[in-house]
């Protein structure tokens, strides 16, 4: 048991601070590719800054999802990557693109659109789901009321008193009828 | 014959009490000659044909009329019995209480002996034989064969068969009172004469033969030499000289009659002439009546009760009333020595020692002095009735005496003691009853003790009463104005009671439950569990079921008043049904049945086991369903409590899908534009 506990703690530590061997390998490959394809990687590094920011600053469950921003950010970068590749595909061409405010505003607007999609769609879907939950709760209450109506408060078991209370409200009327 | 209330409503005249559909009892026309103790006789007639006359003998609860013996009496065919045309309950206008009436066919002449004991008979020897002894012998034979005890054979209760005195005698009513309870002491054997009137027991045919002998003496004698003697003096003389000598005295009777009288008046029941002996005598057989056994005399006397006793029977008599002296002579060994040395009776001494051992096993001899005196007297003279704490009764008379005590609101602990101490068991064992009768009696006493051990309703002392006295009607305080002796009479009585509107559904009290557990055990057994429950609803259910069973058993008429009283207390019972719709249906069904007075219908609806089982099963399923729904509700409740975070994950998933779809489309279009030579930037 103690051994197992130690092992789990170690794994957590590795996850929190250090990359795994596979991760390290990918990082090295990525850096090498970045160096090999320096113009494209420069363009993408600058173009994907909103995604990087989203990745770094989003708190789990809150803020926009990185993949949503990334999707739109990539869509914004694609025309310029094609432009780079169809041109000189050198570092200067890449610098020219990233220093062109019009191009960068297109890329960042696309990323902003990603933020917007995240905000709007999340809002619509969560509201819809919330309303659906509320409706289900009402349906459950109705079903339970029907059961109580058919079987009396005893059917509620431990919650009998809640339903008896509702019966009690009717009682004075019944007594009057008896009188 | 129990529809007295309907008859009341018919508006019969003040002096006329209806009995059944056509007979009217004229309360202004007494027929004293046919009275039996406190059960008074009245003239009655058929309303359709007023020449058709009857004798109605009216009995209150207090005289314990023999309603349970009517079928047996009806089965007697001899024409010399008063013919019973009907019996049942009527409401007696004088006190407004129900009485039991025995309706006999009229036609008998006047009694052979008047109320003062004066015989007015002028029959000669052949007529006495033909018109009195022969029919009496025939009747005794039939009674013996059909196991019926008359208990009221006396000269005043024997009537001429017709006004012209030419027909065989008619024997009067035996049913209107408890057997022997109204007999004068002289008509009773020594043991029964010593007992209280209601403690004399039912007895046997030998007691009727004895009473016939005494009646014959009274009818035939010219002078009553016993007229100046008290009952006690006659009894002592009977013990000392025997009944035959006491009654005959110096009277002159025909020699043939003397032979018969000596036989039937023998004090020892085992030696007394039987019915067959009387018939043999009538057939002319010369019989030697058994001689009186000589009483063994002790060598020296022993003093108890201020008397010096040389005989064990007289000693036993005084022992009964002097327990302190009995303790003294037992403690100082005087009694033991007297039995051993003066009586020289080893068997008696063994019995004496057994009694002393039994009393010692109970504790101090002083604390149990009454028990000691009772047992010692029975050992000394087994023919004696039981005397315990000043009360005297025979083993089969305990029940009637008990019933009288209940009616007189006496302390009933006495009867508990008698039963717990096995006193009647000892008496029946020392008596000379047959093995079968002995076993039956002991079984009854054992059942009583078993009932005493239980505190449940329907058991206890009340049950003992009805086990011991089968002819006791229900003595419940609630039914004090009613004569309840069976299911039909009980239903009618309770129906009348319920009309007052003061009754509640728990109609059966401890007395009633005990009575019905003895007389209608089948019905009571099905309800006793509920009746003994501490839950009031179950008690109500028990009451309803019992009355329903009685109604079914009696094939009775509708009982709307009982049904109405029950209906008012059934709310709790409806709750046995969980389904509210079903409950409503049940309630409606029960109400409909109640309106028709159909108790059986009400009970059948409420006791439908199949419906109850089905309902319970469905209720369990509904409860489970409710719990499942509740846990789902709780889950939703928990999740929806944080409205901001609810569904966000799903929303973000959906946003990612949307974003990737748009992104893919844009990328695809850009690539296609590029390939088609179109320059975006």
mmCIF file with all atom_site columns, N, CA and C in Angstrom, chain A residues 5-49:
data_model
loop_
_atom_site.group_PDB
_atom_site.id
_atom_site.type_symbol
_atom_site.label_atom_id
_atom_site.label_alt_id
_atom_site.label_comp_id
_atom_site.label_asym_id
_atom_site.label_entity_id
_atom_site.label_seq_id
_atom_site.pdbx_PDB_ins_code
_atom_site.Cartn_x
_atom_site.Cartn_y
_atom_site.Cartn_z
_atom_site.occupancy
_atom_site.B_iso_or_equiv
_atom_site.pdbx_formal_charge
_atom_site.auth_seq_id
_atom_site.auth_comp_id
_atom_site.auth_asym_id
_atom_site.auth_atom_id
_atom_site.pdbx_PDB_model_num
ATOM 1   N N  . UNK A 1 5  ? 1.229  4.157  -2.920  1.00 0.00 ? 5  UNK A N  1
ATOM 2   C CA . UNK A 1 5  ? 1.013  5.562  -2.607  1.00 0.00 ? 5  UNK A CA 1
ATOM 3   C C  . UNK A 1 5  ? 2.179  6.421  -3.123  1.00 0.00 ? 5  UNK A C  1
ATOM 4   N N  . UNK A 1 6  ? 3.378  5.895  -2.882  1.00 0.00 ? 6  UNK A N  1
ATOM 5   C CA . UNK A 1 6  ? 4.582  6.637  -3.302  1.00 0.00 ? 6  UNK A CA 1
ATOM 6   C C  . UNK A 1 6  ? 4.612  6.808  -4.815  1.00 0.00 ? 6  UNK A C  1
ATOM 7   N N  . UNK A 1 7  ? 4.254  5.678  -5.479  1.00 0.00 ? 7  UNK A N  1
ATOM 8   C CA . UNK A 1 7  ? 4.272  5.661  -6.945  1.00 0.00 ? 7  UNK A CA 1
ATOM 9   C C  . UNK A 1 7  ? 3.318  6.702  -7.513  1.00 0.00 ? 7  UNK A C  1
ATOM 10  N N  . UNK A 1 8  ? 2.121  6.752  -6.950  1.00 0.00 ? 8  UNK A N  1
ATOM 11  C CA . UNK A 1 8  ? 1.094  7.694  -7.403  1.00 0.00 ? 8  UNK A CA 1
ATOM 12  C C  . UNK A 1 8  ? 1.567  9.131  -7.211  1.00 0.00 ? 8  UNK A C  1
ATOM 13  N N  . UNK A 1 9  ? 2.152  9.394  -6.082  1.00 0.00 ? 9  UNK A N  1
ATOM 14  C CA . UNK A 1 9  ? 2.656  10.740 -5.782  1.00 0.00 ? 9  UNK A CA 1
ATOM 15  C C  . UNK A 1 9  ? 3.713  11.156 -6.811  1.00 0.00 ? 9  UNK A C  1
ATOM 16  N N  . UNK A 1 10 ? 4.602  10.185 -7.148  1.00 0.00 ? 10 UNK A N  1
ATOM 17  C CA . UNK A 1 10 ? 5.678  10.464 -8.111  1.00 0.00 ? 10 UNK A CA 1
ATOM 18  C C  . UNK A 1 10 ? 5.103  10.854 -9.476  1.00 0.00 ? 10 UNK A C  1
ATOM 19  N N  . UNK A 1 11 ? 4.125  10.075 -9.916  1.00 0.00 ? 11 UNK A N  1
ATOM 20  C CA . UNK A 1 11 ? 3.484  10.312 -11.206 1.00 0.00 ? 11 UNK A CA 1
ATOM 21  C C  . UNK A 1 11 ? 2.876  11.697 -11.257 1.00 0.00 ? 11 UNK A C  1
ATOM 22  N N  . UNK A 1 12 ? 2.227  12.064 -10.160 1.00 0.00 ? 12 UNK A N  1
ATOM 23  C CA . UNK A 1 12 ? 1.566  13.377 -10.095 1.00 0.00 ? 12 UNK A CA 1
ATOM 24  C C  . UNK A 1 12 ? 2.600  14.493 -10.231 1.00 0.00 ? 12 UNK A C  1
ATOM 25  N N  . UNK A 1 13 ? 3.730  14.282 -9.498  1.00 0.00 ? 13 UNK A N  1
ATOM 26  C CA . UNK A 1 13 ? 4.812  15.264 -9.507  1.00 0.00 ? 13 UNK A CA 1
ATOM 27  C C  . UNK A 1 13 ? 5.344  15.451 -10.930 1.00 0.00 ? 13 UNK A C  1
ATOM 28  N N  . UNK A 1 14 ? 5.524  14.318 -11.626 1.00 0.00 ? 14 UNK A N  1
ATOM 29  C CA . UNK A 1 14 ? 6.045  14.329 -12.999 1.00 0.00 ? 14 UNK A CA 1
ATOM 30  C C  . UNK A 1 14 ? 5.103  15.087 -13.909 1.00 0.00 ? 14 UNK A C  1
ATOM 31  N N  . UNK A 1 15 ? 3.832  14.824 -13.723 1.00 0.00 ? 15 UNK A N  1
ATOM 32  C CA . UNK A 1 15 ? 2.811  15.471 -14.555 1.00 0.00 ? 15 UNK A CA 1
ATOM 33  C C  . UNK A 1 15 ? 2.794  16.960 -14.326 1.00 0.00 ? 15 UNK A C  1
ATOM 34  N N  . UNK A 1 16 ? 2.918  17.344 -13.019 1.00 0.00 ? 16 UNK A N  1
ATOM 35  C CA . UNK A 1 16 ? 2.808  18.756 -12.688 1.00 0.00 ? 16 UNK A CA 1
ATOM 36  C C  . UNK A 1 16 ? 4.042  19.543 -13.154 1.00 0.00 ? 16 UNK A C  1
ATOM 37  N N  . UNK A 1 17 ? 5.253  19.040 -12.954 1.00 0.00 ? 17 UNK A N  1
ATOM 38  C CA . UNK A 1 17 ? 6.475  19.809 -13.214 1.00 0.00 ? 17 UNK A CA 1
ATOM 39  C C  . UNK A 1 17 ? 7.210  19.470 -14.503 1.00 0.00 ? 17 UNK A C  1
ATOM 40  N N  . UNK A 1 18 ? 7.364  18.192 -14.746 1.00 0.00 ? 18 UNK A N  1
ATOM 41  C CA . UNK A 1 18 ? 8.220  17.781 -15.865 1.00 0.00 ? 18 UNK A CA 1
ATOM 42  C C  . UNK A 1 18 ? 7.416  17.122 -16.965 1.00 0.00 ? 18 UNK A C  1
ATOM 43  N N  . UNK A 1 19 ? 7.960  17.212 -18.193 1.00 0.00 ? 19 UNK A N  1
ATOM 44  C CA . UNK A 1 19 ? 7.329  16.526 -19.324 1.00 0.00 ? 19 UNK A CA 1
ATOM 45  C C  . UNK A 1 19 ? 7.757  15.072 -19.329 1.00 0.00 ? 19 UNK A C  1
ATOM 46  N N  . UNK A 1 20 ? 6.920  14.267 -19.917 1.00 0.00 ? 20 UNK A N  1
ATOM 47  C CA . UNK A 1 20 ? 7.294  12.862 -20.044 1.00 0.00 ? 20 UNK A CA 1
ATOM 48  C C  . UNK A 1 20 ? 8.319  12.727 -21.179 1.00 0.00 ? 20 UNK A C  1
ATOM 49  N N  . UNK A 1 21 ? 8.856  11.556 -21.283 1.00 0.00 ? 21 UNK A N  1
ATOM 50  C CA . UNK A 1 21 ? 9.863  11.300 -22.320 1.00 0.00 ? 21 UNK A CA 1
ATOM 51  C C  . UNK A 1 21 ? 9.279  11.569 -23.713 1.00 0.00 ? 21 UNK A C  1
ATOM 52  N N  . UNK A 1 22 ? 8.092  11.109 -23.898 1.00 0.00 ? 22 UNK A N  1
ATOM 53  C CA . UNK A 1 22 ? 7.403  11.309 -25.191 1.00 0.00 ? 22 UNK A CA 1
ATOM 54  C C  . UNK A 1 22 ? 7.219  12.803 -25.482 1.00 0.00 ? 22 UNK A C  1
ATOM 55  N N  . UNK A 1 23 ? 6.802  13.518 -24.404 1.00 0.00 ? 23 UNK A N  1
ATOM 56  C CA . UNK A 1 23 ? 6.588  14.963 -24.512 1.00 0.00 ? 23 UNK A CA 1
ATOM 57  C C  . UNK A 1 23 ? 7.879  15.674 -24.872 1.00 0.00 ? 23 UNK A C  1
ATOM 58  N N  . UNK A 1 24 ? 8.940  15.241 -24.189 1.00 0.00 ? 24 UNK A N  1
ATOM 59  C CA . UNK A 1 24 ? 10.237 15.852 -24.442 1.00 0.00 ? 24 UNK A CA 1
ATOM 60  C C  . UNK A 1 24 ? 10.652 15.627 -25.902 1.00 0.00 ? 24 UNK A C  1
ATOM 61  N N  . UNK A 1 25 ? 10.434 14.406 -26.366 1.00 0.00 ? 25 UNK A N  1
ATOM 62  C CA . UNK A 1 25 ? 10.792 14.045 -27.745 1.00 0.00 ? 25 UNK A CA 1
ATOM 63  C C  . UNK A 1 25 ? 10.040 14.931 -28.736 1.00 0.00 ? 25 UNK A C  1
ATOM 64  N N  . UNK A 1 26 ? 8.744  15.086 -28.474 1.00 0.00 ? 26 UNK A N  1
ATOM 65  C CA . UNK A 1 26 ? 7.905  15.903 -29.358 1.00 0.00 ? 26 UNK A CA 1
ATOM 66  C C  . UNK A 1 26 ? 8.379  17.358 -29.364 1.00 0.00 ? 26 UNK A C  1
ATOM 67  N N  . UNK A 1 27 ? 8.737  17.832 -28.137 1.00 0.00 ? 27 UNK A N  1
ATOM 68  C CA . UNK A 1 27 ? 9.219  19.219 -28.008 1.00 0.00 ? 27 UNK A CA 1
ATOM 69  C C  . UNK A 1 27 ? 10.501 19.417 -28.840 1.00 0.00 ? 27 UNK A C  1
ATOM 70  N N  . UNK A 1 28 ? 11.382 18.440 -28.703 1.00 0.00 ? 28 UNK A N  1
ATOM 71  C CA . UNK A 1 28 ? 12.656 18.536 -29.444 1.00 0.00 ? 28 UNK A CA 1
ATOM 72  C C  . UNK A 1 28 ? 12.379 18.522 -30.958 1.00 0.00 ? 28 UNK A C  1
ATOM 73  N N  . UNK A 1 29 ? 11.488 17.554 -31.385 1.00 0.00 ? 29 UNK A N  1
ATOM 74  C CA . UNK A 1 29 ? 11.130 17.461 -32.805 1.00 0.00 ? 29 UNK A CA 1
ATOM 75  C C  . UNK A 1 29 ? 10.510 18.775 -33.281 1.00 0.00 ? 29 UNK A C  1
ATOM 76  N N  . UNK A 1 30 ? 9.629  19.313 -32.434 1.00 0.00 ? 30 UNK A N  1
ATOM 77  C CA . UNK A 1 30 ? 8.940  20.572 -32.759 1.00 0.00 ? 30 UNK A CA 1
ATOM 78  C C  . UNK A 1 30 ? 9.953  21.712 -32.933 1.00 0.00 ? 30 UNK A C  1
ATOM 79  N N  . UNK A 1 31 ? 10.889 21.805 -31.979 1.00 0.00 ? 31 UNK A N  1
ATOM 80  C CA . UNK A 1 31 ? 11.909 22.875 -32.050 1.00 0.00 ? 31 UNK A CA 1
ATOM 81  C C  . UNK A 1 31 ? 12.751 22.698 -33.324 1.00 0.00 ? 31 UNK A C  1
ATOM 82  N N  . UNK A 1 32 ? 13.104 21.449 -33.580 1.00 0.00 ? 32 UNK A N  1
ATOM 83  C CA . UNK A 1 32 ? 13.918 21.170 -34.783 1.00 0.00 ? 32 UNK A CA 1
ATOM 84  C C  . UNK A 1 32 ? 13.162 21.569 -36.048 1.00 0.00 ? 32 UNK A C  1
ATOM 85  N N  . UNK A 1 33 ? 11.841 21.166 -36.078 1.00 0.00 ? 33 UNK A N  1
ATOM 86  C CA . UNK A 1 33 ? 11.009 21.508 -37.239 1.00 0.00 ? 33 UNK A CA 1
ATOM 87  C C  . UNK A 1 33 ? 10.893 23.030 -37.359 1.00 0.00 ? 33 UNK A C  1
ATOM 88  N N  . UNK A 1 34 ? 10.698 23.690 -36.154 1.00 0.00 ? 34 UNK A N  1
ATOM 89  C CA . UNK A 1 34 ? 10.586 25.147 -36.124 1.00 0.00 ? 34 UNK A CA 1
ATOM 90  C C  . UNK A 1 34 ? 11.828 25.793 -36.713 1.00 0.00 ? 34 UNK A C  1
ATOM 91  N N  . UNK A 1 35 ? 12.984 25.252 -36.404 1.00 0.00 ? 35 UNK A N  1
ATOM 92  C CA . UNK A 1 35 ? 14.250 25.797 -36.919 1.00 0.00 ? 35 UNK A CA 1
ATOM 93  C C  . UNK A 1 35 ? 14.359 25.530 -38.421 1.00 0.00 ? 35 UNK A C  1
ATOM 94  N N  . UNK A 1 36 ? 13.954 24.258 -38.782 1.00 0.00 ? 36 UNK A N  1
ATOM 95  C CA . UNK A 1 36 ? 14.053 23.879 -40.210 1.00 0.00 ? 36 UNK A CA 1
ATOM 96  C C  . UNK A 1 36 ? 13.098 24.740 -41.042 1.00 0.00 ? 36 UNK A C  1
ATOM 97  N N  . UNK A 1 37 ? 11.824 24.834 -40.563 1.00 0.00 ? 37 UNK A N  1
ATOM 98  C CA . UNK A 1 37 ? 10.839 25.651 -41.295 1.00 0.00 ? 37 UNK A CA 1
ATOM 99  C C  . UNK A 1 37 ? 10.670 26.980 -40.579 1.00 0.00 ? 37 UNK A C  1
ATOM 100 N N  . UNK A 1 38 ? 11.675 27.714 -40.438 1.00 0.00 ? 38 UNK A N  1
ATOM 101 C CA . UNK A 1 38 ? 11.667 28.944 -39.626 1.00 0.00 ? 38 UNK A CA 1
ATOM 102 C C  . UNK A 1 38 ? 10.642 29.977 -40.101 1.00 0.00 ? 38 UNK A C  1
ATOM 103 N N  . UNK A 1 39 ? 10.497 30.241 -41.443 1.00 0.00 ? 39 UNK A N  1
ATOM 104 C CA . UNK A 1 39 ? 9.512  31.250 -41.845 1.00 0.00 ? 39 UNK A CA 1
ATOM 105 C C  . UNK A 1 39 ? 8.098  30.864 -41.427 1.00 0.00 ? 39 UNK A C  1
ATOM 106 N N  . UNK A 1 40 ? 7.720  29.627 -41.709 1.00 0.00 ? 40 UNK A N  1
ATOM 107 C CA . UNK A 1 40 ? 6.352  29.173 -41.353 1.00 0.00 ? 40 UNK A CA 1
ATOM 108 C C  . UNK A 1 40 ? 6.160  29.187 -39.843 1.00 0.00 ? 40 UNK A C  1
ATOM 109 N N  . UNK A 1 41 ? 7.183  28.705 -39.138 1.00 0.00 ? 41 UNK A N  1
ATOM 110 C CA . UNK A 1 41 ? 7.015  28.635 -37.667 1.00 0.00 ? 41 UNK A CA 1
ATOM 111 C C  . UNK A 1 41 ? 6.964  30.033 -37.064 1.00 0.00 ? 41 UNK A C  1
ATOM 112 N N  . UNK A 1 42 ? 7.667  30.997 -37.697 1.00 0.00 ? 42 UNK A N  1
ATOM 113 C CA . UNK A 1 42 ? 7.601  32.377 -37.209 1.00 0.00 ? 42 UNK A CA 1
ATOM 114 C C  . UNK A 1 42 ? 6.189  32.910 -37.392 1.00 0.00 ? 42 UNK A C  1
ATOM 115 N N  . UNK A 1 43 ? 5.701  32.680 -38.617 1.00 0.00 ? 43 UNK A N  1
ATOM 116 C CA . UNK A 1 43 ? 4.324  33.147 -38.907 1.00 0.00 ? 43 UNK A CA 1
ATOM 117 C C  . UNK A 1 43 ? 3.297  32.521 -37.956 1.00 0.00 ? 43 UNK A C  1
ATOM 118 N N  . UNK A 1 44 ? 3.452  31.238 -37.793 1.00 0.00 ? 44 UNK A N  1
ATOM 119 C CA . UNK A 1 44 ? 2.466  30.548 -36.925 1.00 0.00 ? 44 UNK A CA 1
ATOM 120 C C  . UNK A 1 44 ? 2.618  30.948 -35.465 1.00 0.00 ? 44 UNK A C  1
ATOM 121 N N  . UNK A 1 45 ? 3.845  31.135 -35.015 1.00 0.00 ? 45 UNK A N  1
ATOM 122 C CA . UNK A 1 45 ? 4.046  31.521 -33.614 1.00 0.00 ? 45 UNK A CA 1
ATOM 123 C C  . UNK A 1 45 ? 3.382  32.850 -33.307 1.00 0.00 ? 45 UNK A C  1
ATOM 124 N N  . UNK A 1 46 ? 3.612  33.803 -34.283 1.00 0.00 ? 46 UNK A N  1
ATOM 125 C CA . UNK A 1 46 ? 3.021  35.124 -34.052 1.00 0.00 ? 46 UNK A CA 1
ATOM 126 C C  . UNK A 1 46 ? 1.506  35.050 -34.252 1.00 0.00 ? 46 UNK A C  1
ATOM 127 N N  . UNK A 1 47 ? 1.088  34.315 -35.296 1.00 0.00 ? 47 UNK A N  1
ATOM 128 C CA . UNK A 1 47 ? -0.358 34.231 -35.637 1.00 0.00 ? 47 UNK A CA 1
ATOM 129 C C  . UNK A 1 47 ? -1.153 33.501 -34.570 1.00 0.00 ? 47 UNK A C  1
ATOM 130 N N  . UNK A 1 48 ? -0.522 32.509 -33.988 1.00 0.00 ? 48 UNK A N  1
ATOM 131 C CA . UNK A 1 48 ? -1.287 31.706 -32.992 1.00 0.00 ? 48 UNK A CA 1
ATOM 132 C C  . UNK A 1 48 ? -1.128 32.216 -31.558 1.00 0.00 ? 48 UNK A C  1
ATOM 133 N N  . UNK A 1 49 ? -0.633 33.444 -31.433 1.00 0.00 ? 49 UNK A N  1
ATOM 134 C CA . UNK A 1 49 ? -0.501 33.988 -30.068 1.00 0.00 ? 49 UNK A CA 1
ATOM 135 C C  . UNK A 1 49 ? -1.829 33.976 -29.274 1.00 0.00 ? 49 UNK A C  1
#
